[in-house]
Coordinates of C-alpha atoms in Angstrom, one line a residue:
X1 CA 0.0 0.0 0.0
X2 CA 1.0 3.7 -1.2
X3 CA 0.2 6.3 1.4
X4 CA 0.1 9.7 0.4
X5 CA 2.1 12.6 2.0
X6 CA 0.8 16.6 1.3
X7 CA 4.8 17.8 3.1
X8 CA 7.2 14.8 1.7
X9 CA 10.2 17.5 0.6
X10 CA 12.0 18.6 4.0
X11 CA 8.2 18.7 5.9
X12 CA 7.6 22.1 4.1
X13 CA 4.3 22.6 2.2
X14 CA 6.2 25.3 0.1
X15 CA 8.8 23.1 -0.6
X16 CA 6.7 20.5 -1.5
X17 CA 4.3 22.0 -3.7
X18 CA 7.6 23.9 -5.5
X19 CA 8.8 20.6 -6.6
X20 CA 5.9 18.6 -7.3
X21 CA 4.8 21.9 -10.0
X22 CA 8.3 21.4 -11.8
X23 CA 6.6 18.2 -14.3
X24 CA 3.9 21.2 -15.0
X25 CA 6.4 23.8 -15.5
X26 CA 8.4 21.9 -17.5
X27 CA 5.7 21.2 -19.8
X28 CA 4.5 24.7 -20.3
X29 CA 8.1 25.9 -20.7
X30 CA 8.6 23.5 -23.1
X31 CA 5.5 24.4 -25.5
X32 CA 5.2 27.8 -24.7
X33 CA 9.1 28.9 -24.8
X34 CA 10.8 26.2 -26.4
X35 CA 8.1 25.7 -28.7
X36 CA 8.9 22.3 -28.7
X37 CA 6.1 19.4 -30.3
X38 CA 3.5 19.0 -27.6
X39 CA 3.4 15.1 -27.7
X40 CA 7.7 15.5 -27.2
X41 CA 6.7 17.8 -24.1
X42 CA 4.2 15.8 -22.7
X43 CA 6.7 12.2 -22.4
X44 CA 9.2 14.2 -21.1
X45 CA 6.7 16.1 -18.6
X46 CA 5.6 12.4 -17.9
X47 CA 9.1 11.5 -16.8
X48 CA 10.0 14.3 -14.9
X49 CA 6.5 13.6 -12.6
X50 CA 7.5 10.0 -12.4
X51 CA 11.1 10.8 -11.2
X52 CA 9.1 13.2 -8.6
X53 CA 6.7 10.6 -7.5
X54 CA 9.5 8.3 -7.2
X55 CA 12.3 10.0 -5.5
X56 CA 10.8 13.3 -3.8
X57 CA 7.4 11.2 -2.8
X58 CA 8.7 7.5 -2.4
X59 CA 6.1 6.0 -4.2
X60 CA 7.1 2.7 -5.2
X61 CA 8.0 2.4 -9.0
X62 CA 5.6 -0.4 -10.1
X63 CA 3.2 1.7 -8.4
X64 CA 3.9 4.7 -10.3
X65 CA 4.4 2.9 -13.7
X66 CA 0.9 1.3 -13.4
X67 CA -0.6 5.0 -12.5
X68 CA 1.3 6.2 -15.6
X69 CA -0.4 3.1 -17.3
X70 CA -4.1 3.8 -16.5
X71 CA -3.6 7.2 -17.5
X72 CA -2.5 6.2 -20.7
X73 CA -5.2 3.9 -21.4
X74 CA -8.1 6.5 -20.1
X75 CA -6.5 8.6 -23.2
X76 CA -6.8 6.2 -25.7
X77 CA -10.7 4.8 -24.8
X78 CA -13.0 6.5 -24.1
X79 CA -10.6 10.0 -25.5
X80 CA -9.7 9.3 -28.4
X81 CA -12.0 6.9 -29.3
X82 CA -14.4 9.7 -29.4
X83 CA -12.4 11.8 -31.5
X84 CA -11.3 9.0 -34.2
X85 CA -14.7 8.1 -34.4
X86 CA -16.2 11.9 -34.7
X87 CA -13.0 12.7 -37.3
X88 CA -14.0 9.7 -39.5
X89 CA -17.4 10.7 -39.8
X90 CA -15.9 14.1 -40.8
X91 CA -14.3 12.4 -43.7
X92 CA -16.4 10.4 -45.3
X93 CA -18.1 13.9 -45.8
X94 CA -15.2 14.8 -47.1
X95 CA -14.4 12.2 -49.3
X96 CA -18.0 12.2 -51.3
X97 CA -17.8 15.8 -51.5
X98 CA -21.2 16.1 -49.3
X99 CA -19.3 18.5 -47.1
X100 CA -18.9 20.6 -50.2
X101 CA -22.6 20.4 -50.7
X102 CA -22.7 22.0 -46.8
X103 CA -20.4 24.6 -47.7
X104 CA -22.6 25.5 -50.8
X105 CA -25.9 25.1 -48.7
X106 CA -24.5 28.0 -45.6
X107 CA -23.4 30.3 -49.0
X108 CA -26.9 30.5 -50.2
X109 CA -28.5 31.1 -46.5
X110 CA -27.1 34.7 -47.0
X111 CA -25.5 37.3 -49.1
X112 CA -24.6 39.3 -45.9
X113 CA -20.9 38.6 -44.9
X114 CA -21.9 39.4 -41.6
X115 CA -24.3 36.7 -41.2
X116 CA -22.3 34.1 -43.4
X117 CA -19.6 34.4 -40.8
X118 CA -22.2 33.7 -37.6
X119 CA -23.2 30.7 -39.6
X120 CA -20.1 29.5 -40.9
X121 CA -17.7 30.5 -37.9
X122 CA -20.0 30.0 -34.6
X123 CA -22.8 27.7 -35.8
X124 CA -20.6 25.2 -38.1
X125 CA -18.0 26.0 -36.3
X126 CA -19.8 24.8 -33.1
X127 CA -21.1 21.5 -35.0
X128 CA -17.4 20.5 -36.1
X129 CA -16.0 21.4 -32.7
X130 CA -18.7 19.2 -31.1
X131 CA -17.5 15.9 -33.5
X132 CA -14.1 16.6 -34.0
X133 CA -12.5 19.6 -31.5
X134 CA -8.8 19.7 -31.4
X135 CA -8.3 22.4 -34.6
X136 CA -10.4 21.0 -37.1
X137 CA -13.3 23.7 -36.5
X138 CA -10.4 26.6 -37.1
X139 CA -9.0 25.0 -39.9
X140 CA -12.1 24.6 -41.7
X141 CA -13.8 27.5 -40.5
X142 CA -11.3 30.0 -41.8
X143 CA -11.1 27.7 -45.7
X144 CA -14.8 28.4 -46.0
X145 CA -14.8 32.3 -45.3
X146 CA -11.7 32.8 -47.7
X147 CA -14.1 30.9 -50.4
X148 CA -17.0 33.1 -49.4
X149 CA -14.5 36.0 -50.1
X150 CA -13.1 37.4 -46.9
X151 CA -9.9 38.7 -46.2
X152 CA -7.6 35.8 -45.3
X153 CA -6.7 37.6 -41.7
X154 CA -10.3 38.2 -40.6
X155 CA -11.6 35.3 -41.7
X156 CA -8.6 33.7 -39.2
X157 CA -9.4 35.9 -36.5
X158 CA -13.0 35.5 -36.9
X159 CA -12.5 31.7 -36.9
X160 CA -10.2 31.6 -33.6
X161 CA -12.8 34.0 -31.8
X162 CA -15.7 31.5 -32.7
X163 CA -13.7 28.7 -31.1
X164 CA -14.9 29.8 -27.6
X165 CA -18.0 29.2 -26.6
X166 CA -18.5 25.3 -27.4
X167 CA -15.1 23.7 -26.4
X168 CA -15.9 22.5 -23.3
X169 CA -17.7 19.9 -24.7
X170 CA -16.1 19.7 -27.6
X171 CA -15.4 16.2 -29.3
X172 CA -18.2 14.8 -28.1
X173 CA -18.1 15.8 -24.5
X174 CA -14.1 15.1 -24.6
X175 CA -13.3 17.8 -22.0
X176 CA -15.7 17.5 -19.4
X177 CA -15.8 13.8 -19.6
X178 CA -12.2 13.8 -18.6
X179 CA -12.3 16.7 -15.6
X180 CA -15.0 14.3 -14.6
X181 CA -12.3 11.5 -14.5
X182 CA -9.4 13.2 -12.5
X183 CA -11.4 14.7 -10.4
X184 CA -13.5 12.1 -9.4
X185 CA -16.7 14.2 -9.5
X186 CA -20.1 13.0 -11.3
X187 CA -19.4 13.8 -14.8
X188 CA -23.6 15.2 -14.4
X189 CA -22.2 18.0 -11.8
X190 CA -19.2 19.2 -13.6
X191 CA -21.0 19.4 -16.4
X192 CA -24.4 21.2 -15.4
X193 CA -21.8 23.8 -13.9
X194 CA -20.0 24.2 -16.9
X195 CA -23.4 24.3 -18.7
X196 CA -24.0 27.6 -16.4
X197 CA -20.8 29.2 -17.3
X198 CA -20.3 29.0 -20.9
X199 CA -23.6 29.9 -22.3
X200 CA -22.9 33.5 -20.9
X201 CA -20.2 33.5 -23.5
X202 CA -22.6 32.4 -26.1
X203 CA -24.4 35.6 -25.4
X204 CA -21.3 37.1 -26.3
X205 CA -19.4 36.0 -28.9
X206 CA -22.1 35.9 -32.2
X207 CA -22.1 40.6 -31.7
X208 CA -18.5 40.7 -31.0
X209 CA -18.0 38.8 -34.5
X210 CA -20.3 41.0 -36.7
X211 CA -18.5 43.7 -34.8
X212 CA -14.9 42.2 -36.0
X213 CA -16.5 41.4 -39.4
X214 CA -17.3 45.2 -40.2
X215 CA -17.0 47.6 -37.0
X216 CA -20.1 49.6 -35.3
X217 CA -21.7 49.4 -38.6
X218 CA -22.1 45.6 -38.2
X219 CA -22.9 45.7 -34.6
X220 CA -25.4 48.6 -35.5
X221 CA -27.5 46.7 -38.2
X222 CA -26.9 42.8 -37.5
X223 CA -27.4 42.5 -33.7
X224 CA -30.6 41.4 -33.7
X225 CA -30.0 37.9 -35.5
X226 CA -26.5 38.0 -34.3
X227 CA -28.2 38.6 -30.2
X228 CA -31.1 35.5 -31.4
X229 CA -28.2 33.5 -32.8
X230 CA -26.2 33.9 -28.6
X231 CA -29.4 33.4 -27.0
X232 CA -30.6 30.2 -29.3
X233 CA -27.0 28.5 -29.1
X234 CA -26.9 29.6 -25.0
X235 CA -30.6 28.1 -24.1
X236 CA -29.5 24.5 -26.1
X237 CA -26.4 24.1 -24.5
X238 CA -27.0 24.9 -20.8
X239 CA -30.6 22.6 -21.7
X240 CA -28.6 19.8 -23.0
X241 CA -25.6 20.1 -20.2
X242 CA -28.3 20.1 -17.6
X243 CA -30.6 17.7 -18.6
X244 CA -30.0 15.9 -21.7
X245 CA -26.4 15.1 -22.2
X246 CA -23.4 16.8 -22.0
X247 CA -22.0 15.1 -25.4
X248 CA -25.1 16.5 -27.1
X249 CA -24.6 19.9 -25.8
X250 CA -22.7 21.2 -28.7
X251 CA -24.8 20.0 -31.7
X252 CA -27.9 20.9 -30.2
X253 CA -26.8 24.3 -29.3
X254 CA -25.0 24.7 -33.3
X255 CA -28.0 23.1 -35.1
X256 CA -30.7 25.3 -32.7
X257 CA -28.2 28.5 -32.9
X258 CA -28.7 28.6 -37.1
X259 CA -32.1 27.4 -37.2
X260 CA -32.6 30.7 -34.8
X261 CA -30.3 32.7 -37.0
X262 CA -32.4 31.6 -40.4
X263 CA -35.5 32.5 -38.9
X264 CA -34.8 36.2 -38.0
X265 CA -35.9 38.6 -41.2
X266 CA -33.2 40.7 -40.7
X267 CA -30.3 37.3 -41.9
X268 CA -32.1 37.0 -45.3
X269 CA -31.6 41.4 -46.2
X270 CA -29.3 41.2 -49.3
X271 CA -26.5 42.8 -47.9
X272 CA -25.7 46.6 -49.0
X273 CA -22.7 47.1 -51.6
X274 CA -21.0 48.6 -49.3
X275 CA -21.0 46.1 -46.8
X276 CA -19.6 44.1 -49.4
X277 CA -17.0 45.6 -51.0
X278 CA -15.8 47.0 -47.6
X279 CA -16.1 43.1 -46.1
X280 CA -15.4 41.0 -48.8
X281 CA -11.7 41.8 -50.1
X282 CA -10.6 38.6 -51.0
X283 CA -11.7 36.2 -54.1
X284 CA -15.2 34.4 -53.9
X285 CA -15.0 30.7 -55.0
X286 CA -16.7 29.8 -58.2
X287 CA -17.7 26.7 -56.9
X288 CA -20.1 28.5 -55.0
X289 CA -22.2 28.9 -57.7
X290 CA -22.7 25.0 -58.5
X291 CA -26.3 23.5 -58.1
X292 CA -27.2 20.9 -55.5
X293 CA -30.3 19.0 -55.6
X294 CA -32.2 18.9 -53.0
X295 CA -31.8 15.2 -52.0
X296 CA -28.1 15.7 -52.0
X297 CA -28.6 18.8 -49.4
X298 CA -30.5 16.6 -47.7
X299 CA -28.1 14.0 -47.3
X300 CA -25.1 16.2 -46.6
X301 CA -27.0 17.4 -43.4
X302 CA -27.5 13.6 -42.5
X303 CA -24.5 12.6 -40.5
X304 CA -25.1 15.2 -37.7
X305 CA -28.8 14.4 -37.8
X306 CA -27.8 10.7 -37.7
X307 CA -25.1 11.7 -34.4
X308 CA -28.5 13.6 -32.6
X309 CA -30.4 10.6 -33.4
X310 CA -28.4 7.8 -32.1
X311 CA -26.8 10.1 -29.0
X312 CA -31.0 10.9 -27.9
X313 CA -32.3 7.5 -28.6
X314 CA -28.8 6.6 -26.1
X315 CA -30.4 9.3 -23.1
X316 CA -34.0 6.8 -22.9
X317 CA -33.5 5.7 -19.8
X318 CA -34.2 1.8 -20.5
X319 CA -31.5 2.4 -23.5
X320 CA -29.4 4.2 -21.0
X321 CA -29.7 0.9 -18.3
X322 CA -29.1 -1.7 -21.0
X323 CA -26.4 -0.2 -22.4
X324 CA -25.1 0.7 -18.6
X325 CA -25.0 -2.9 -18.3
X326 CA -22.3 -3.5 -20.5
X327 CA -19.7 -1.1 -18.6
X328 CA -16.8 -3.3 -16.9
X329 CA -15.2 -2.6 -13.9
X330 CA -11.5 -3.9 -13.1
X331 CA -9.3 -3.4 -10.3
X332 CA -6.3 -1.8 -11.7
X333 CA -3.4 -4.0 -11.3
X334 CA -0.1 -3.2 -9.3
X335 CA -2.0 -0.4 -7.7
X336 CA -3.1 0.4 -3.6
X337 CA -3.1 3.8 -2.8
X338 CA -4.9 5.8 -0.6
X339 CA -4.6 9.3 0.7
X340 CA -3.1 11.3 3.7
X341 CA -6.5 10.3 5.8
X342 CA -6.3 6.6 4.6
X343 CA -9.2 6.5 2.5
X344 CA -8.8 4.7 -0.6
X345 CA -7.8 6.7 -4.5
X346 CA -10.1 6.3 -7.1
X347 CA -7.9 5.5 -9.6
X348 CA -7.1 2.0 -7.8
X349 CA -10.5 1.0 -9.8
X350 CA -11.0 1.4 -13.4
X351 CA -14.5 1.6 -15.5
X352 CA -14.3 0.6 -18.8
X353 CA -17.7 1.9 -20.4
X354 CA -17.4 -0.3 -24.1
X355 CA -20.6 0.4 -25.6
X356 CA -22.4 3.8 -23.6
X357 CA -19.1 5.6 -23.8
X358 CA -19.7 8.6 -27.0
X359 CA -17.0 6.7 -28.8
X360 CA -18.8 3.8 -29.7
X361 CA -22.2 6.2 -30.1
X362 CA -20.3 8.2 -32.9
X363 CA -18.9 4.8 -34.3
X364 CA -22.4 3.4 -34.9
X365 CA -23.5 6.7 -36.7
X366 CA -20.6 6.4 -39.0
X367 CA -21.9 3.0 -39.8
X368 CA -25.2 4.4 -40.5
X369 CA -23.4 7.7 -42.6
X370 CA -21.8 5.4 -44.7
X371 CA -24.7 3.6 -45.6
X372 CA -26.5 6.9 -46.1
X373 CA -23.7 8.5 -48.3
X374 CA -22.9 5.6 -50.3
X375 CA -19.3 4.7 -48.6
X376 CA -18.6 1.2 -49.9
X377 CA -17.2 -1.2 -46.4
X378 CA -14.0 -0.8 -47.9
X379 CA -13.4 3.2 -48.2
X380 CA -14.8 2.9 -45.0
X381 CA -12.5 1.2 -43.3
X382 CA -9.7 3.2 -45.0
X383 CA -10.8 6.0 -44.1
X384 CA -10.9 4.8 -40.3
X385 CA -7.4 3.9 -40.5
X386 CA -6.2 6.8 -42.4
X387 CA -8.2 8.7 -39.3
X388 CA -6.2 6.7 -36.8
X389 CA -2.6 8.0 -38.8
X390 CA -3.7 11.2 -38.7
X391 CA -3.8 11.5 -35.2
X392 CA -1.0 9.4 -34.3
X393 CA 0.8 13.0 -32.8
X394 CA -2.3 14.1 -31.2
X395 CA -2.9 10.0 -29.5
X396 CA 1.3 10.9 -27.9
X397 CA 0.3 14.0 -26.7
X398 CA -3.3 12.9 -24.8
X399 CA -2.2 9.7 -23.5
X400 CA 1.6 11.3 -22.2
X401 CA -0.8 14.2 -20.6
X402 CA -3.2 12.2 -19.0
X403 CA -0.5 9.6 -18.1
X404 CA 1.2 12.4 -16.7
X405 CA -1.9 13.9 -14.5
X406 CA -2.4 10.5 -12.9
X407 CA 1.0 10.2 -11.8
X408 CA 0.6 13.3 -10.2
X409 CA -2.6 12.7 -9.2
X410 CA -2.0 9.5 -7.7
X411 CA 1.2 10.1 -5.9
X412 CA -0.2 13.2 -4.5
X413 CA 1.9 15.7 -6.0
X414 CA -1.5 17.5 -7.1
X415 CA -2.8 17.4 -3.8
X416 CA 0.3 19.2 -2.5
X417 CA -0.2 21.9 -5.0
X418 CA -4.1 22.0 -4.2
X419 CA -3.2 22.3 -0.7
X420 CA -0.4 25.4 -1.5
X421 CA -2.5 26.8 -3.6
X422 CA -5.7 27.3 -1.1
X423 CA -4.0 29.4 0.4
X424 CA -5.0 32.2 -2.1
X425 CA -8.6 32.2 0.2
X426 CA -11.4 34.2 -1.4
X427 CA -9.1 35.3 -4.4
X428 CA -9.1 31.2 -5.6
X429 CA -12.6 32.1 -7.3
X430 CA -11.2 34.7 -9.2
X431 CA -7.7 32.7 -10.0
X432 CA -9.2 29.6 -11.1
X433 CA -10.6 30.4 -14.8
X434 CA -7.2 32.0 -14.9
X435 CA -5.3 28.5 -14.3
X436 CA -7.6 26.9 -17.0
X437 CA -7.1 30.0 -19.6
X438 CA -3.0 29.4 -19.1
X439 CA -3.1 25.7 -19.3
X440 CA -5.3 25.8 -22.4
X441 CA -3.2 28.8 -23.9
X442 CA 0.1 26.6 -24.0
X443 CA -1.5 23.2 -24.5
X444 CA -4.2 24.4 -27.3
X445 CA -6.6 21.6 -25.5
X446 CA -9.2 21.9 -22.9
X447 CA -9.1 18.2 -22.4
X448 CA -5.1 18.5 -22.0
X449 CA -5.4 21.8 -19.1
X450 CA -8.3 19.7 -17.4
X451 CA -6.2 16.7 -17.1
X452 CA -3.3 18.6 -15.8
X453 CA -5.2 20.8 -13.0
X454 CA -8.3 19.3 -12.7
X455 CA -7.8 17.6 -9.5
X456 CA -5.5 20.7 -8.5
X457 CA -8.8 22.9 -8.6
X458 CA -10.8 20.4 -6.6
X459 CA -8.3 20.0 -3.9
X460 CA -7.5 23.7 -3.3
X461 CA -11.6 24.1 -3.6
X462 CA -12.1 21.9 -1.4
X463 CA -8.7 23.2 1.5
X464 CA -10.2 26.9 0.8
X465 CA -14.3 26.0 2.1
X466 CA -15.2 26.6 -1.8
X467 CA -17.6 24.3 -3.9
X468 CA -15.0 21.3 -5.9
X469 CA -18.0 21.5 -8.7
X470 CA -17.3 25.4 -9.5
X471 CA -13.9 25.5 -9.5
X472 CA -13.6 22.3 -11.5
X473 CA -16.2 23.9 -14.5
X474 CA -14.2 27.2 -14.0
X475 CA -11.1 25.4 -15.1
X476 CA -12.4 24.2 -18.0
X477 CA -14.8 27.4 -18.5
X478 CA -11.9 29.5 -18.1
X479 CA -9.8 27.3 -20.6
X480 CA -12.2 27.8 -23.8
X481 CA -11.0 31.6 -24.0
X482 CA -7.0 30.3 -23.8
X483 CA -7.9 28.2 -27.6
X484 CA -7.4 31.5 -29.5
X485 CA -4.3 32.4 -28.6
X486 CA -2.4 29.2 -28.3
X487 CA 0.6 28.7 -30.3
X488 CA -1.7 25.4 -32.3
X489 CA -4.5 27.1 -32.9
X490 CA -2.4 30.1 -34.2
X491 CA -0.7 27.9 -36.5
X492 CA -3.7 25.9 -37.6
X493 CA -5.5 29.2 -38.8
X494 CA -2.3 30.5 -40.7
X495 CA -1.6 27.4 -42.3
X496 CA -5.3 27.0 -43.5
X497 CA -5.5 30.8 -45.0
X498 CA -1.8 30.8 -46.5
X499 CA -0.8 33.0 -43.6
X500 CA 2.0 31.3 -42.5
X501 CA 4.9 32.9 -40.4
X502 CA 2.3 35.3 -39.4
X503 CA 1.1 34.3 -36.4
X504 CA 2.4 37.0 -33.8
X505 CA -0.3 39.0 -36.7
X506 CA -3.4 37.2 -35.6
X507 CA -2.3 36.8 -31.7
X508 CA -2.1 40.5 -31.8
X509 CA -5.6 40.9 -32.8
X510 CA -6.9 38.4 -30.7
X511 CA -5.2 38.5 -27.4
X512 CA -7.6 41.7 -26.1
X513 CA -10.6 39.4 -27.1
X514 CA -9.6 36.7 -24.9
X515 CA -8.2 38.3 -22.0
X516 CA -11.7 40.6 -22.0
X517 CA -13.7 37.4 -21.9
X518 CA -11.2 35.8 -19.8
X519 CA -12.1 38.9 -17.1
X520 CA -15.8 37.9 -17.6
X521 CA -15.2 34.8 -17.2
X522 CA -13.4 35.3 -13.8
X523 CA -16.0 37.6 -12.3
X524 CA -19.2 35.5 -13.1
X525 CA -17.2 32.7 -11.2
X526 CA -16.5 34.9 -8.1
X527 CA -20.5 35.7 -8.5
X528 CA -21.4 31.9 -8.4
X529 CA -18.8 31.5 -5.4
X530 CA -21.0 34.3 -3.5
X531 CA -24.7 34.7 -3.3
X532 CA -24.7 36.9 -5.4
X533 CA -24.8 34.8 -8.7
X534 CA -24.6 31.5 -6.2
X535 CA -28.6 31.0 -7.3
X536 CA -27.2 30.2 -10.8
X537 CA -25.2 26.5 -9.7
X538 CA -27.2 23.4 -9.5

C-alpha cells in the first residue's frame, strides 16, 4: 500500500508544492518557450513527474508505472475513441464531396458577410468542434470564409474567436468527460456547472463577430439575428448540459443556434454594396455557384442528424440501463493507494464503459453515414485507419498528458499543490478560470489543461471551504477563452489561410478578445462563489 504525503520535501508545504509543480512547468516551458512538439513535451513532462513521484514522494515504482499506465489507457478509450470516431465521420463527408454540398448550402442562406460568418464561424464551427474539436473547426472555418471572399486575416481571427464558446464539450463531451475522470466528481455535476458558465459566452461571442467582421456598422445593423443567434446557441447548451447530455450539448446548441439565425428577417436582407466591398476583399469561390439537388442537401446534413439521433435514442432511460450494463469494472493491477486520511484513490479502480461511452455512439453513426452516403465497407475502413494515422501525434500528446496527470494525481503531488495553492482564500474564485485560460493557452486543448489541474482545482476548492464542482467547471470554462491564442490554434489558422509565419499578426488581434472574456469569465465565477450569482449552480 502507497500512502500519500501533502509535506514529503523537507516537511515544508512550500517546498513540497515547488517541486511537485516542476513536471507542469516543464511542460508549459517546453510548449510555450521552447516551442517544442506537444506530444515530445508531454513524455518528457511524464518523466520528470514519475522521477518526482518516485524519489521526492517515495512512491514505489511499479506503483507509479501502473498509474502512468491507466492514464495512458483512459486517453486512448474512451478519448480518443471519441475523436477517431467523430473525425472519420468528418471524412467520409469529405471524401464524397457532401461537405462541399454543406459549404454551398451555408453560401446560399445569406449574401450578408456578416451573417455568413455567424453561420459558418459560430454555428458550423460549433457543430465541427462538437464531432471533431482539437483544430479542425479553425481549420475549416477560416477555408470556407476565404471561399466566401473574406480577407484571409479576418476570416482567421474571426475563426479563432468563434472557437470559444463550445469547447468544453467539444469532441463529443471530450473535456468535461475527462475533468470528470481526474477529479472524481459526477461527470452530471461538472458538467451542469460548466453548462451555467459557458452559455454566458454564447451571449457574447455571435455581436462581437459582426463587430470584427465590419466595426459599429455591423454591430449597428446585424445584432438582432447576431443577439437571437447567442441566445438560441446559450438556451441548447446549458438545456442539454443540464438535462440531456453533456456530449449533445454542442450539436444541439450549433444546429438550434442557425435554425434561430435563419429564422430572423433581418439574416435573409441582401446585404448593402458597401457592406460588401468594404467586407469581402478577398476572391469568392466559383464553386459556389454549382447546383445541389435537394436530395443531395439533404443527405449532406444527415450525418449530424444521424449523431443527434443515435446520441438521444442513447439518453432513454431503458436504453441508458441496458447499455449501462455493458460497462466493466476492473481493479487496476499493481496499484493500492490511498490518501493522507487513509481512504482509498479512485484510480485503484478502473471503468471501462465499451458500448455507452460517446465513442462507440459516434462509431455506430458512421456505420449508419456510410450507408446513407454511399461509402462502400472498404473506403470505410480506409478512411478509419487513415483517421487513426492522422492522429497518431495528437494519440502521444493525450495519453503522455493524462498519463502524466495520474502520476501526479495518484502520488499526491496535485494534492500538495491544491493544498499550496488554497492558500490564495477568497481570491481562488477569481484565480481559477485563470489557471484553466493558461493551461489551455500553451497546451491548445481543454481536455489537455483539465487533465493537468483538474484535481489541482478540486483540492484547493475543497482546502479553501469553496464548492470542488465550481472551480472544477471554471477550469475548464476559463480554458475555452485560452484556444485563440495558443501557439496550435495560431498555427492551424495561418496554415489553412496561407498566412504562414504570421502568427504573432493574428495573436495581436486576438489577445484583447480573450483576455476581455477571460475577465468575464473570472468575475461570473467569483459571482457563483457568493450569493450573489450563487442562485445560478445546481
Amino acid at each position: 500500500m502507497y500512502v500519500q504525503e501533502l509535506e514529503p520535501v523537507a516537511g515544508s508545504l512550500g517546498l513540497s508544492a515547488l517541486v511537485a509543480a516542476l513536471p507542469l512547468v516543464i511542460v508549459l516551458v517546453l510548449l510555450g518557450g521552447v516551442r517544442m512538439k506537444a506530444h515530445l513535451a508531454g513524455l518528457t513532462g511524464l518523466l520528470a513527474a514519475v522521477l518526482v513521484a518516485w524519489l521526492a514522494y517515495g512512491m514505489p515504482l511499479d506503483q507509479t508505472a501502473s498509474s502512468a499506465a491507466q492514464g495512458a489507457v483512459f486517453g486512448l478509450f474512451p478519448i480518443l475513441w471519441i475523436v477517431v470516431n467523430a473525425l472519420w465521420v468528418y471524412r467520409m463527408t469529405v471524401r464524397t464531396r457532401h461537405f462541399d454540398i454543406l459549404r454551398r448550402s451555408f453560401g446560399r442562406l445569406s449574401d450578408d458577410p456578416r451573417i455568413q460568418a455567424l453561420v459558418v464561424a459560430f454555428c458550423f464551427g460549433a457543430l465541427l468542434e462538437a464531432l471533431a474539436g482539437f483544430g479542425a473547426p479553425v481549420a475549416i472555418c477560416s477555408v470556407m470564409l476565404v471561399a466566401l471572399g473574406f480577407d484571409p486575416v479576418r476570416a482567421a481571427v474571426v475563426s479563432l474567436v468563434a472557437n470559444t464558446a463550445p469547447v468544453a464539450f467539444g469532441a463529443m463531451g471530450t473535456p468535461v468527460v475527462t475533468l470528470a475522470q481526474v477529479t472524481g466528481l459526477p461527470l452530471d455535476d461538472v458538467a451542469s456547472v460548466v453548462g451555467r458558465q459557458t452559455p454566458l459566452l454564447a451571449l457574447v461571442v455571435p455581436l462581437l463577430l459582426v463587430a470584427l467582421v465590419d466595426g459599429r456598422r455591423g454591430l449597428r445593423e446585424t445584432w438582432v439575428p447576431a443577439l437571437a443567434c447567442g441566445v438560441a446557441f446559450a438556451v441548447a447548451q446549458f438545456a442539454a448540459a443540464n438535462y440531456v447530455s453533456a456530449q449533445l450539448a454542442d450539436i444541439g446548441a450549433a444546429l438550434l443556434g442557425a435554425g434561430a439565425l435563419v429564422a430572423v428577417p433581418h439574416s435573409r436582407r441582401p446585404a448593402a454594396e458597401p457592406v460588401r466591398a468594404a467586407v469581402l476583399t478577398g476572391v469568392r469561390s466559383e464553386e459556389l455557384d454549382e447546383e445541389d439537388s435537394g436530395r443531395e442537401v439533404v443527405r449532406a446534413y444527415a450525418p449530424y442528424a444521424l449523431i443527434v439521433a443515435v446520441f438521444s435514442v442513447a439518453q432513454i432511460p431503458a436504453v441508458k440501463d441496458w447499455l449501462a450494463k455493458a460497462t466493466q469494472t476492473y481493479d487496476w493491477p499493481f496499484l493500492d493507494v490511498v490518501d493522507p486520511e487513509g481512504n482509498p484513490a479512485g484510480g485503484n479502480v478502473f471503468s471501462l464503459p465499451v458500448v455507452s461511452t460517446g465513442g462507440t455512439l459516434v462509431l455506430f453513426a458512421g456505420v449508419a453515414t456510410a450507408v446513407v452516403l454511399g461509402v462502400h465497407a472498404r473506403a470505410a475502413v480506409k478512411e478509419w485507419l487513415a483517421t487513426v494515422h492522422e492522429l497518431r501525434f495528437a494519440t502521444l500528446t493525450v495519453t503522455s498528458v493524462l498519463a502524466l496527470a495520474y502520476v501526479m494525481n495518484l502520488s499526491g503531488q496535485a494534492a500538495t499543490i491544491g493544498h499550496f495553492v488554497a492558500a490564495a482564500g477568497a481570491g481562488l474564485a477569481f484565480l481559477s478560470p485563470v489557471l484553466g485560460w493558461f493551461g489551455v493557452a500553451v497546451s491548445g486543448s481543454d481536455t489537455s489543461a483539465n487533465a493537468l489541474f483538474g484535481a489541482l482545482q478540486v483540492t484547493a476548492a475543497r482546502e479553501s471551504g469553496l464548492s470542488p464542482e465550481l472551480l472544477a467547471a471554471a477550469n475548464s470554462s476559463g480554458g475555452v477563452l485560452g484556444k485563440m491564442i495558443s501557439p496550435q490554434n495560431l498555427t492551424i489558422a495561418c496554415a489553412a489561410v496561407g498566412l504562414a509565419g504570421r502568427e504573432g499578426d493574428l495573436l495581436r488581434k486576438v489577445l484583447p478578445w480573450s483576455l476581455g472574456l477571460l475577465l468575464v469569465m473570472c468575475l461570473i465565477v467569483v459571482g457563483q462563489s457568493t450569493p450573489v450569482l450563487g442562485w445560478m449552480l445546481p
